Coordinates of C-alpha atoms and ligand atoms in Angstrom, one line a residue:
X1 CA -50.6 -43.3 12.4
X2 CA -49.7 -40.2 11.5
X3 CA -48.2 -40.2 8.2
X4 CA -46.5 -36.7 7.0
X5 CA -44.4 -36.0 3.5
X6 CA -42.2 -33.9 2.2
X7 CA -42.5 -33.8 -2.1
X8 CA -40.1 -31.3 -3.6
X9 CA -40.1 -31.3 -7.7
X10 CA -36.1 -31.0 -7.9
X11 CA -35.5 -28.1 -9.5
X12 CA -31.7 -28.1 -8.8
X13 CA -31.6 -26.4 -5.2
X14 CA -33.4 -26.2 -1.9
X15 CA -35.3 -23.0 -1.4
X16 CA -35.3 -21.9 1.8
X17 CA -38.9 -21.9 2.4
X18 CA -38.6 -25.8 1.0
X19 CA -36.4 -26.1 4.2
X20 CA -39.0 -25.2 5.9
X21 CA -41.6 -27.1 4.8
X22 CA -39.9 -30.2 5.2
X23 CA -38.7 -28.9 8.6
X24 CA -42.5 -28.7 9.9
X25 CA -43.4 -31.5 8.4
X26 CA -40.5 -33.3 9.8
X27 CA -41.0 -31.5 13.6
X28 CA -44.5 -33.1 13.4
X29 CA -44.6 -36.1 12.2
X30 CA -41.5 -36.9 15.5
X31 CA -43.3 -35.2 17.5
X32 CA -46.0 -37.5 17.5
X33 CA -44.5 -40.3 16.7
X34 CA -45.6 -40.5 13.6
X35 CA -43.2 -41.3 10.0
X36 CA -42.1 -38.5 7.6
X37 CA -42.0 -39.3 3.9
X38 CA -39.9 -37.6 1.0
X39 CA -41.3 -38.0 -2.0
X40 CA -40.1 -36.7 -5.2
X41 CA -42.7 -35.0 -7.9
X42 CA -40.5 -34.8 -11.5
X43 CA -43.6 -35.3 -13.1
X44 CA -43.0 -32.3 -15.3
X45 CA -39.9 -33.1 -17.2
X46 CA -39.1 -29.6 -18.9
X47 CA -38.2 -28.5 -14.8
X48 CA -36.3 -30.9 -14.4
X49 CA -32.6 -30.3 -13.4
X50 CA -29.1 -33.1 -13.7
X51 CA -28.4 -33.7 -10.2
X52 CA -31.1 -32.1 -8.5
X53 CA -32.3 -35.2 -6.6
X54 CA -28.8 -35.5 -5.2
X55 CA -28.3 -32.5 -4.4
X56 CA -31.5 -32.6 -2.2
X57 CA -30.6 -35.7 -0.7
X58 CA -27.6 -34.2 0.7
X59 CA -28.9 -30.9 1.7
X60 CA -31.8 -33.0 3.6
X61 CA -28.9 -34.7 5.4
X62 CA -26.8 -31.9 6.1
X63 CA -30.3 -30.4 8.0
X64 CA -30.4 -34.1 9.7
X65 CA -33.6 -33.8 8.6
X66 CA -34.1 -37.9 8.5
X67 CA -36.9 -39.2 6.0
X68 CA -38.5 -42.7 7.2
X69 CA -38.9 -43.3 3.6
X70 CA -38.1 -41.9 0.0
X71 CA -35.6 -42.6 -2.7
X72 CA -32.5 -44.7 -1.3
X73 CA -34.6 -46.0 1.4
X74 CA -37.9 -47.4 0.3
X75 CA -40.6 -48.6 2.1
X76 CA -44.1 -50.9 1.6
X77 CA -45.4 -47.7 -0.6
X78 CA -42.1 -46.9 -3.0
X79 CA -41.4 -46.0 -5.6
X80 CA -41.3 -42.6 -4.2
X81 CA -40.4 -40.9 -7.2
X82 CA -42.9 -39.6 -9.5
X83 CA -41.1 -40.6 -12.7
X84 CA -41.3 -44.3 -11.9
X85 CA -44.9 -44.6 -11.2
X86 CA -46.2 -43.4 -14.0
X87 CA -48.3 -46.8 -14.6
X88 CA -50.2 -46.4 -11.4
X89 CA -51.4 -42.8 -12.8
X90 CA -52.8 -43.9 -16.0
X91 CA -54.8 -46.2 -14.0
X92 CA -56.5 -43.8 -12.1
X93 CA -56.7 -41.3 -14.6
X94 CA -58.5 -43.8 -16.7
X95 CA -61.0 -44.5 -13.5
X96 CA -61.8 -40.9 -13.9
X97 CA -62.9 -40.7 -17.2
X98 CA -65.1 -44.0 -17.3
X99 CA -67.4 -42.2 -14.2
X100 CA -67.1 -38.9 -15.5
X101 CA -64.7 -36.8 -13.3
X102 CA -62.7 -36.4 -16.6
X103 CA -62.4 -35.7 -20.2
X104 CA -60.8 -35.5 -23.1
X105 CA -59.9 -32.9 -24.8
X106 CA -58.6 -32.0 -28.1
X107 CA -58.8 -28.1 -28.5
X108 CA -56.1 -26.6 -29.9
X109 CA -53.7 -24.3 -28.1
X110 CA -54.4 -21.9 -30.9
X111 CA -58.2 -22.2 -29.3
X112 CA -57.0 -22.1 -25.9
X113 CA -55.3 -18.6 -26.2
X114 CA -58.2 -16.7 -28.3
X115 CA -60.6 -18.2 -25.5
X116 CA -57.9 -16.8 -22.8
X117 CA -57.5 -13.5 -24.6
X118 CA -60.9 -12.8 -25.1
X119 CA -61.8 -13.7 -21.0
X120 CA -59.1 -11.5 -20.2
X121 CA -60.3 -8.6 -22.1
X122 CA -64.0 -9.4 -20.2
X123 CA -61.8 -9.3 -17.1
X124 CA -63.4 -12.6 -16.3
X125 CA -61.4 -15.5 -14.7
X126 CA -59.1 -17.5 -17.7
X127 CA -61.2 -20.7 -17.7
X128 CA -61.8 -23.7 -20.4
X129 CA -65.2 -23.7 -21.4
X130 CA -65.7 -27.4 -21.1
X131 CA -66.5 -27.6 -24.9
X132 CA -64.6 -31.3 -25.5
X133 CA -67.3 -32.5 -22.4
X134 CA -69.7 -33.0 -24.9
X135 CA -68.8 -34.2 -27.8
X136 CA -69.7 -37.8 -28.7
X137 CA -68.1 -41.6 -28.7
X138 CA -68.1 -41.6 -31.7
X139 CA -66.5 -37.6 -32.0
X140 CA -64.0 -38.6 -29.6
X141 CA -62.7 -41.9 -31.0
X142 CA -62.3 -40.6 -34.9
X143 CA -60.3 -37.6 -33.5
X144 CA -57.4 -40.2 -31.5
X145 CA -58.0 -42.3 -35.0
X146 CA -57.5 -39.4 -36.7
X147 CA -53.8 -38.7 -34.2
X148 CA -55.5 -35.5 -32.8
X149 CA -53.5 -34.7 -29.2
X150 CA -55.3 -34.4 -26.2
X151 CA -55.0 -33.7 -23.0
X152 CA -57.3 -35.3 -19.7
X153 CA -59.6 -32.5 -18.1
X154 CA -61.0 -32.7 -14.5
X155 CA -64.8 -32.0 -14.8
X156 CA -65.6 -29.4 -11.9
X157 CA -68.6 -28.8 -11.0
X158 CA -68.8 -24.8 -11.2
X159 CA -71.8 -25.0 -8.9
X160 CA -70.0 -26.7 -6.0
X161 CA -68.5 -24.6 -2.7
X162 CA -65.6 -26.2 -1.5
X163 CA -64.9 -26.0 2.7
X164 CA -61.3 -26.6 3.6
X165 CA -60.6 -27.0 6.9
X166 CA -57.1 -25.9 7.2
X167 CA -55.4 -26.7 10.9
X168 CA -53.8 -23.3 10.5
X169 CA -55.8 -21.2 8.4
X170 CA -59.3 -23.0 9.8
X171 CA -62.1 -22.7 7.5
X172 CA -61.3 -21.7 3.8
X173 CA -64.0 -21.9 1.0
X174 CA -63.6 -21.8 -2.4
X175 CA -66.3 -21.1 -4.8
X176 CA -65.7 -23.3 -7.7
X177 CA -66.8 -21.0 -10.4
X178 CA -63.3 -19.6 -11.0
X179 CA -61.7 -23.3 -10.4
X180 CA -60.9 -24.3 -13.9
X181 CA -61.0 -27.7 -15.3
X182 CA -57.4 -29.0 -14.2
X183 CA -55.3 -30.6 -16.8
X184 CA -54.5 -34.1 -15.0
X185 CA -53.0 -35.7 -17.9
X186 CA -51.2 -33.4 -20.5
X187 CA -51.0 -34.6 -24.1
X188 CA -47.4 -36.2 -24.1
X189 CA -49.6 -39.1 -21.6
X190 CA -47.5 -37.6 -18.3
X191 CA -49.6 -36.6 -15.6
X192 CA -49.6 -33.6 -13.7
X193 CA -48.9 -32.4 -10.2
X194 CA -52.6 -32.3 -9.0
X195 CA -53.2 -35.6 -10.3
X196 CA -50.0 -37.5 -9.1
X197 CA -50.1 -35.5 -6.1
X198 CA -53.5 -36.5 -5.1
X199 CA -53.3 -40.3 -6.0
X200 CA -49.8 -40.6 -4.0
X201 CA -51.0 -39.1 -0.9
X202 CA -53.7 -41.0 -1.0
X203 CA -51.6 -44.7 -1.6
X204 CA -48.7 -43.7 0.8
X205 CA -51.5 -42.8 3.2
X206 CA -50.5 -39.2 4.1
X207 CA -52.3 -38.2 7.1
X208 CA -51.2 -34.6 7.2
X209 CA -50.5 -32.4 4.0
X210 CA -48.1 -29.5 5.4
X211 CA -47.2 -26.8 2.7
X212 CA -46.9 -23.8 1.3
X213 CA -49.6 -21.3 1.2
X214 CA -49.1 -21.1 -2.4
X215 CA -50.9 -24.5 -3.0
X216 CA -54.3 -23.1 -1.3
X217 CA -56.1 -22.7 -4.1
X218 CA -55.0 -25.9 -5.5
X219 CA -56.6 -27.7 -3.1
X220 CA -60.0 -27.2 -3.9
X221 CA -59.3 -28.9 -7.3
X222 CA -57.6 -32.0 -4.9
X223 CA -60.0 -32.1 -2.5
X224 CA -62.8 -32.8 -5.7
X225 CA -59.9 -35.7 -6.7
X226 CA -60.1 -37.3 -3.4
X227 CA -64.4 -36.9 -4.0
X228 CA -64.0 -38.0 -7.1
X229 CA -62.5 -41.4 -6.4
X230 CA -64.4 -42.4 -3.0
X231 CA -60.9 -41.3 -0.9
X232 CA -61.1 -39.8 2.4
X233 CA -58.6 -36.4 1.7
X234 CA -56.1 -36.0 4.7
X235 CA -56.2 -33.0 6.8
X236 CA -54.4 -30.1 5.2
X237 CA -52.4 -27.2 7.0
X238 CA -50.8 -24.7 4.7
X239 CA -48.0 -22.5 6.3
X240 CA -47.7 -18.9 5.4
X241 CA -45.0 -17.1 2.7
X242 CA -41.8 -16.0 3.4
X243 CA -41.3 -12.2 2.5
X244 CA -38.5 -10.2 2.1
X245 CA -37.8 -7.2 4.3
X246 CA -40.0 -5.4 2.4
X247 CA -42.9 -7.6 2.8
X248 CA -42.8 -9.2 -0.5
X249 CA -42.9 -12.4 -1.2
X250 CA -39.0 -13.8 -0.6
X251 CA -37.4 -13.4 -3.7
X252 CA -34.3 -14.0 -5.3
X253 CA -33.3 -11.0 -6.4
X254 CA -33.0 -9.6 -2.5
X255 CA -30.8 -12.0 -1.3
X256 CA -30.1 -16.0 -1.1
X257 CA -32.5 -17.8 -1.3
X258 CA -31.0 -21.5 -1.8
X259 CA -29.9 -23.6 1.4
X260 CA -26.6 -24.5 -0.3
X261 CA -25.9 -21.1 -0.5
X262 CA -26.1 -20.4 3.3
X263 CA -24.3 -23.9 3.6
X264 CA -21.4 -22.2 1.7
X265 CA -21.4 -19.5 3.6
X266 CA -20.4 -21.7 6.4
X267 CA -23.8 -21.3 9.0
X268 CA -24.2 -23.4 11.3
X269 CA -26.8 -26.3 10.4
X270 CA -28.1 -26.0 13.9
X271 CA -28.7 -22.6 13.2
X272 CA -30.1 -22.4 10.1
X273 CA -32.8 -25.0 11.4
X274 CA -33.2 -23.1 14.8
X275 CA -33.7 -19.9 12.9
X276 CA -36.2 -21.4 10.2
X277 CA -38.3 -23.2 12.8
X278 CA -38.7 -19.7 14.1
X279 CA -40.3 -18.5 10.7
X280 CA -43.6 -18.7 11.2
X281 CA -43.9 -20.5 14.2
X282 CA -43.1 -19.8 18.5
X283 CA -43.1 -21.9 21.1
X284 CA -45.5 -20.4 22.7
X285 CA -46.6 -17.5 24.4
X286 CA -44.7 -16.0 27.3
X287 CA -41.8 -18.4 26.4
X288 CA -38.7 -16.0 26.2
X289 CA -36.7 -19.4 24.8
X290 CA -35.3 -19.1 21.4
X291 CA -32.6 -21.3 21.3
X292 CA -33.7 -24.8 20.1
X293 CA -31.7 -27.8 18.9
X294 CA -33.5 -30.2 16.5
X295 CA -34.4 -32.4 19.7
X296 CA -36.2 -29.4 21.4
X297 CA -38.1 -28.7 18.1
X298 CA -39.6 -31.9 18.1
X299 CA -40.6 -31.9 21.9
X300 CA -41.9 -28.6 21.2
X301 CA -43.3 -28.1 17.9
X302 CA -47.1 -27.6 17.4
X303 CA -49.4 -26.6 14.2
X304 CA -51.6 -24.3 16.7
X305 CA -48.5 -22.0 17.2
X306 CA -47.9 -22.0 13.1
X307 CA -48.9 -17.7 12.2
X308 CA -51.2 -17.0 9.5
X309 CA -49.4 -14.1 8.8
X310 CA -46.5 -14.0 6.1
X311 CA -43.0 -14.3 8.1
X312 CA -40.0 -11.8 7.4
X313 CA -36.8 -14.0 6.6
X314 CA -34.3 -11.4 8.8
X315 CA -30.7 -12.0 7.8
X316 CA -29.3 -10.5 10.7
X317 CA -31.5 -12.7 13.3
X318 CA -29.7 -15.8 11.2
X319 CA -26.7 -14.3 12.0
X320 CA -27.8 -14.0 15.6
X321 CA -28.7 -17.6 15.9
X322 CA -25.5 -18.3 14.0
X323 CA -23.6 -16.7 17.2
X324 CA -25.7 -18.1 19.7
X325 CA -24.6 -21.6 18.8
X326 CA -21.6 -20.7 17.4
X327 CA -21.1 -19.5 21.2
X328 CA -22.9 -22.4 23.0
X329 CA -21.0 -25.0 21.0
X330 CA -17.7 -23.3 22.2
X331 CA -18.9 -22.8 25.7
X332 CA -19.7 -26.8 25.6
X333 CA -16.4 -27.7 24.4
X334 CA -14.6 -25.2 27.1
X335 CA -16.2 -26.9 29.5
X336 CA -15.1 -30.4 28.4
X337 CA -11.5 -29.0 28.8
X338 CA -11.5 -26.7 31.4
X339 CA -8.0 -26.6 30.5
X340 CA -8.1 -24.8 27.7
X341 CA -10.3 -21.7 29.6
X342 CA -8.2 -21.6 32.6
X343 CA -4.9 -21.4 30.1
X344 CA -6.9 -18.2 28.3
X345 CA -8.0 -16.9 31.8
X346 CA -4.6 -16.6 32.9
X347 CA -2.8 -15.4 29.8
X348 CA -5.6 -12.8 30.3
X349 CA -5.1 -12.0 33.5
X350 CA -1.7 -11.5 33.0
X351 CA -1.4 -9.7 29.8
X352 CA -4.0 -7.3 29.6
X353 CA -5.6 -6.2 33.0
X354 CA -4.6 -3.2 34.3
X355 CA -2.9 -4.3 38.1
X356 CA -4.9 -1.0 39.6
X357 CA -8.2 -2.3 37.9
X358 CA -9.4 -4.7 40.5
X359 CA -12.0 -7.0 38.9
X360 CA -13.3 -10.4 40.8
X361 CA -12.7 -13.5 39.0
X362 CA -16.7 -14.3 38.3
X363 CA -16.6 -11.1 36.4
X364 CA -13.2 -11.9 34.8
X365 CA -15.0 -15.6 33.3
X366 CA -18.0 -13.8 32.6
X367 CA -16.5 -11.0 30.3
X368 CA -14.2 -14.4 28.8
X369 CA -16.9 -15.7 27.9
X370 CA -18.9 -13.1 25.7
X371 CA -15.3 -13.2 24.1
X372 CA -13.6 -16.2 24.1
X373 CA -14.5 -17.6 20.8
X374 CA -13.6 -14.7 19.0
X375 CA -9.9 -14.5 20.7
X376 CA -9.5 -18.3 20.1
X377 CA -10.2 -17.7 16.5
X378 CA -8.2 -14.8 16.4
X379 CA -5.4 -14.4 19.4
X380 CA -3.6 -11.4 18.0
X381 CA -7.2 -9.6 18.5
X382 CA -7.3 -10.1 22.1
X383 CA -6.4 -6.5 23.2
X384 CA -8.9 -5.4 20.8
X385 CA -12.0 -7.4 21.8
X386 CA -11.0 -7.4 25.9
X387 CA -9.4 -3.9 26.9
X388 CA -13.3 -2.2 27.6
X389 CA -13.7 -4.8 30.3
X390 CA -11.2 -3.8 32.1
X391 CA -10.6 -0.2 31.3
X392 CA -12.4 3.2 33.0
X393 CA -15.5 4.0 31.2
X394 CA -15.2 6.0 28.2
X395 CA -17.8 8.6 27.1
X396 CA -18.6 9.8 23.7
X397 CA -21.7 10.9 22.7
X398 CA -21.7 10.7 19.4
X399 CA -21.4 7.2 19.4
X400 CA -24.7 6.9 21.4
X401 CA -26.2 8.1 18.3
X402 CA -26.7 5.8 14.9
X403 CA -28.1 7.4 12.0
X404 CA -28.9 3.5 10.2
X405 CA -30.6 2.2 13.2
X406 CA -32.7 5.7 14.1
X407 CA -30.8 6.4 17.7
X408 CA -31.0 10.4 18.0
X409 CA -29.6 12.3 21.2
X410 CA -33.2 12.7 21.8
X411 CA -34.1 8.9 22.5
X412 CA -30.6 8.0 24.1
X413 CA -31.8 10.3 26.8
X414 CA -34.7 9.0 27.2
X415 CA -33.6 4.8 26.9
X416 CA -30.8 5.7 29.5
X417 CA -32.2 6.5 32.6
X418 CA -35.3 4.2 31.2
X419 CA -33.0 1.2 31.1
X420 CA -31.0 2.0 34.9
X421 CA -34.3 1.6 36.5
X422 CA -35.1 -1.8 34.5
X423 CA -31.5 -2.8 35.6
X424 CA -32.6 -1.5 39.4
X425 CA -35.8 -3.5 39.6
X426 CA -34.0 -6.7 38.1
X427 CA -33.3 -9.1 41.3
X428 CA -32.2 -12.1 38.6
X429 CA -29.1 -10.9 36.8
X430 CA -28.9 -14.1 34.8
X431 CA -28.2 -13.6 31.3
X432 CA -32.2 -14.5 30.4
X433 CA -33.7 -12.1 32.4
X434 CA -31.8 -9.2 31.4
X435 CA -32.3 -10.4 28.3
X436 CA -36.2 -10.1 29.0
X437 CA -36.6 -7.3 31.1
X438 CA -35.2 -5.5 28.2
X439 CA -37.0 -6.7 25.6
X440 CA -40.0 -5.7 27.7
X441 CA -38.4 -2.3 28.1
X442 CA -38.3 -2.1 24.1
X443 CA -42.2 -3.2 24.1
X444 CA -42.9 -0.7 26.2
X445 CA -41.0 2.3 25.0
X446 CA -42.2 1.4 21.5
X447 CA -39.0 1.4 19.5
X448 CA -37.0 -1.1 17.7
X449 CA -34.3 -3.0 19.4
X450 CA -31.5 -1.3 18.0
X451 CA -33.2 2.1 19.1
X452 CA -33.1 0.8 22.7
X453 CA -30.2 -1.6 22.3
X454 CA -27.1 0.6 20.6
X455 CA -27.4 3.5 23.3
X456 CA -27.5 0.9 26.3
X457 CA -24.3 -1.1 24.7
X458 CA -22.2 1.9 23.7
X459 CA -22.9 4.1 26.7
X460 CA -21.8 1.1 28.8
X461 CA -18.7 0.0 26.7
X462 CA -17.7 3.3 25.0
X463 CA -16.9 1.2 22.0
X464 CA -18.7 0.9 18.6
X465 CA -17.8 -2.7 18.1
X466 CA -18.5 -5.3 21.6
X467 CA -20.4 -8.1 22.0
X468 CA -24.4 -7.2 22.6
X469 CA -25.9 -5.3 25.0
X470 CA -27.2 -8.4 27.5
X471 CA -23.5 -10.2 27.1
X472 CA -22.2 -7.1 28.6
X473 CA -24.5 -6.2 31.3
X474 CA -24.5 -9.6 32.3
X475 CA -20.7 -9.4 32.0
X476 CA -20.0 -6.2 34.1
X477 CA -23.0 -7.6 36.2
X478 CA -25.6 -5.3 38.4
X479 CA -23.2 -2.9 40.2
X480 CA -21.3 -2.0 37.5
X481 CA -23.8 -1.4 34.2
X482 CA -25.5 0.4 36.6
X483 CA -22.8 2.7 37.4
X484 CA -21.7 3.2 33.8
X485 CA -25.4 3.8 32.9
X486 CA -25.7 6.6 35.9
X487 CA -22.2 7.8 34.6
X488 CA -23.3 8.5 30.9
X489 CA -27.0 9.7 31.8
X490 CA -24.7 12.8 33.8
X491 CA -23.0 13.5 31.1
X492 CA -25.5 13.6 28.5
Ligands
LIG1 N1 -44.3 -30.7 -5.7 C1 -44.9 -29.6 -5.0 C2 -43.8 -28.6 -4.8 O1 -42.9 -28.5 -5.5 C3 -45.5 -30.1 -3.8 C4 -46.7 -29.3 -3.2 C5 -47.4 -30.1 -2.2 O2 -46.7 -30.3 -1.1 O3 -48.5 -30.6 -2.4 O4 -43.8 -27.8 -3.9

């Protein structure tokens, strides 16, 4: 049985990246019919946060992300949250020290920094030196007689090479040198993550550890746990970073970074998931696809197609996706009540298009529907949003150009007549493979998509403001974008 888990330490809010972990976890675990576990490590009490639990709970639901068990709905292996299983750790800590895989140890944190300062002014690796490993019985018993704190050590073995076999990264090894001897237990009796971490995968009988890349080179020191007490470890698969535009590692200080915050800002749940299933993951390749509701995640997920490669969290693609359902959620209710798209068509029809402007009634739906949502919301903007459809073609070459997104005169002439023949050649006109054939056009040409998209869109609409490039070429259909492209390639 496949047996994933999710085990956020609630730190008061759901980072996006969390999202994600629990999203893959979640997408795999359906998708082979297996159960998906939240778990809750608030083993560390100076992180912990008042309603952080509940607040995770609910952003879990909003996501209808669905655990099989956790917290509120406990199964054969609960408790699920750290705090109440503290009993169960001692045990196994205590198993450790009797054959050896741990110690006590009583040094001082006074002791602990001179030894870190003077390793870090040898450059080596800040590392406990195992002293408390040997001392005595006896030694050991007069210093708890005497009240002296300790903490519980993992003994590594320094000389050891440790092989993960990671299902994304594949095979990782860790030289254990530089793997320091783990607290497990600090000194106030609490155990820490590696230790609790270790012991509950193994009791709740994870089959599949999916996290962060960040927890790589704690999993030497986990694996050694599972050795240590006879376990079989479960297969591991640790996803890559999210980075920030500038290829750092996602931070706060660029942007949101907390679901709730994209919650408030009123995205769509559907797209939030659809856009952070795409983080770090495809569908394949060749598969032009990218919209995906939860149900199509689960049929389609895979760890093979997880990159290894850090992914870019791109505000405007979430925006994007945010459009694209916002759009196919409107289209869907539209065409529950036709009524309500006939009433727009012909208040359309009536109001706006120019009697000399004779424009079939395929094209008329089409353009309405690149549109309609934003004229529903907004009714006194109709004129705005509609009157390019249906107006002659305006030509300003200025706005082919955009100084933000890098268009020069110089590459508008050369996307133009670039993009006509792509049109030409296109015998599909569905919205998809313009959609493709231009994105191939962008591969080829070797320049971003605004670089290739702004000219296309502008030269065809004459406005600085439409819906996207493919909307309107598949709007204005074959015939036409190629006309307006011919039309603005003369007079460039
Ligand atoms: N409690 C860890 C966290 O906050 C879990 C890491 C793991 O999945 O092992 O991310």
């Amino acid at each position: 049985m496949i047996r994933t888990r999710f085990a956020p330490s609630p730190t008061g809010f759901l980072h996006v990246g969390s999202l994600r972990t629990a999203l893959y976890s979640y997408l795999f675990a359906k998708k082979n019919n297996g159960q998906f576990i939240l778990r809750i490590e608030d083993t560390d009490r100076n992180r912990i946060v008042e309603n952080a639990v509940e607040n995770l709970l609910k952003t879990l639901k909003w996501a209808e992300i669905e655990y099989d068990e956790g917290p509120v709905k406990n199964g054969k292996f609960g408790p699920y949250i750290q705090s109440e299983r503290f009993d169960i750790y001692k045990k196994y800590a205590d198993e450790l020290l009797k054959n050896g895989h741990a110690y006590k140890c009583f040094c001082t944190a006074e002791r602990l920094d001179e030894m870190r300062k003077t390793q870090e002014t040898a450059h080596l690796a800040p590392m406990y030196d195992k002293k408390c490993l040997n001392l005595t019985p006896t030694e050991i018993e007069k210093n708890i007689a005497d009240g002296i704190p300790f903490v519980i050590r993992q003994n590594i073995d320094h000389s050891r090479t440790i092989k993960i076999e990671d299902l994304i990264r594949g095979n990782v090894y860790f030289d254990c040198k530089t793997v320091d001897d783990q607290v497990l237990v600090k000194s106030d009796g609490f155990p820490t993550y590696h230790l609790a971490n270790v012991v509950d995968d193994h009791l709740m009988e994870i089959s599949h550890v999916i996290r962060g890349e960040e927890w790589l080179p704690s999993t030497p020191k986990h694996i050694l746990l599972y050795e240590a007490f006879g376990w079989t470890a479960p297969l591991f698969a640790h996803i890559p970073l999210l980075l920030n535009a500038d290829k750092t590692k996602l931070s706060k200080r660029q942007g949101d970074v907390s679901v709730e915050d994209y919650i408030n800002k009123g995205y769509l749940k559907e797209a939030v998931i659809n856009f952070i299933a795409f983080l770090g993951w495809n569908p394949g390749k060749g598969v032009t696809k990218e919209i995906y509701s939860m149900e199509e995640l689960i049929q389609e997920f895979s760890l093979e197609h997880v990159h290894k490669a850090g992914a870019v969290f791109n505000l405007e693609k979430l925006d994007w996706y945010n459009w694209q359902w916002r759009k196919k959620m409107h289209i869907e209710k539209v065409e529950k009540t036709p009524e309500l798209r006939g009433k727009l068509l012909l208040e359309i029809a009536e109001k706006y298009i120019n009697p000399n402007f004779k424009k079939d009634e395929k094209f008329l739906e089409r353009a309405i529907i690149t549109i309609e949502e934003k004229i529903l919301q907004n009714p006194t903007e109709t004129e705005k949003l509609i009157s390019f459809y249906f107006s002659e073609q305006k030509f300003d070459a200025a706005l082919l150009t955009n100084e933000k997104m890098k268009v020069t005169l110089e590459i508008a002439k050369k996307v133009l007549p670039e993009a006509k023949l792509a049109l030409e050649n296109l015998s599909d006109f569905s919205l998809e493979s313009i959609k493709s054939s231009l994105m191939e056009l962008i591969k080829k040409l070797e320049l971003s998509n605004g670089q290739v998209l702004w000219p296309i869109r502008t030269a065809i609409t004459g406005e600085q403001f439409s819906p996207g490039a493919f909307e309107i070429i598949w709007a204005f259909g074959k015939e036409e974008s190629i006309a307006r492209l011919t039309n603005a390639i003369n007079k460039l």
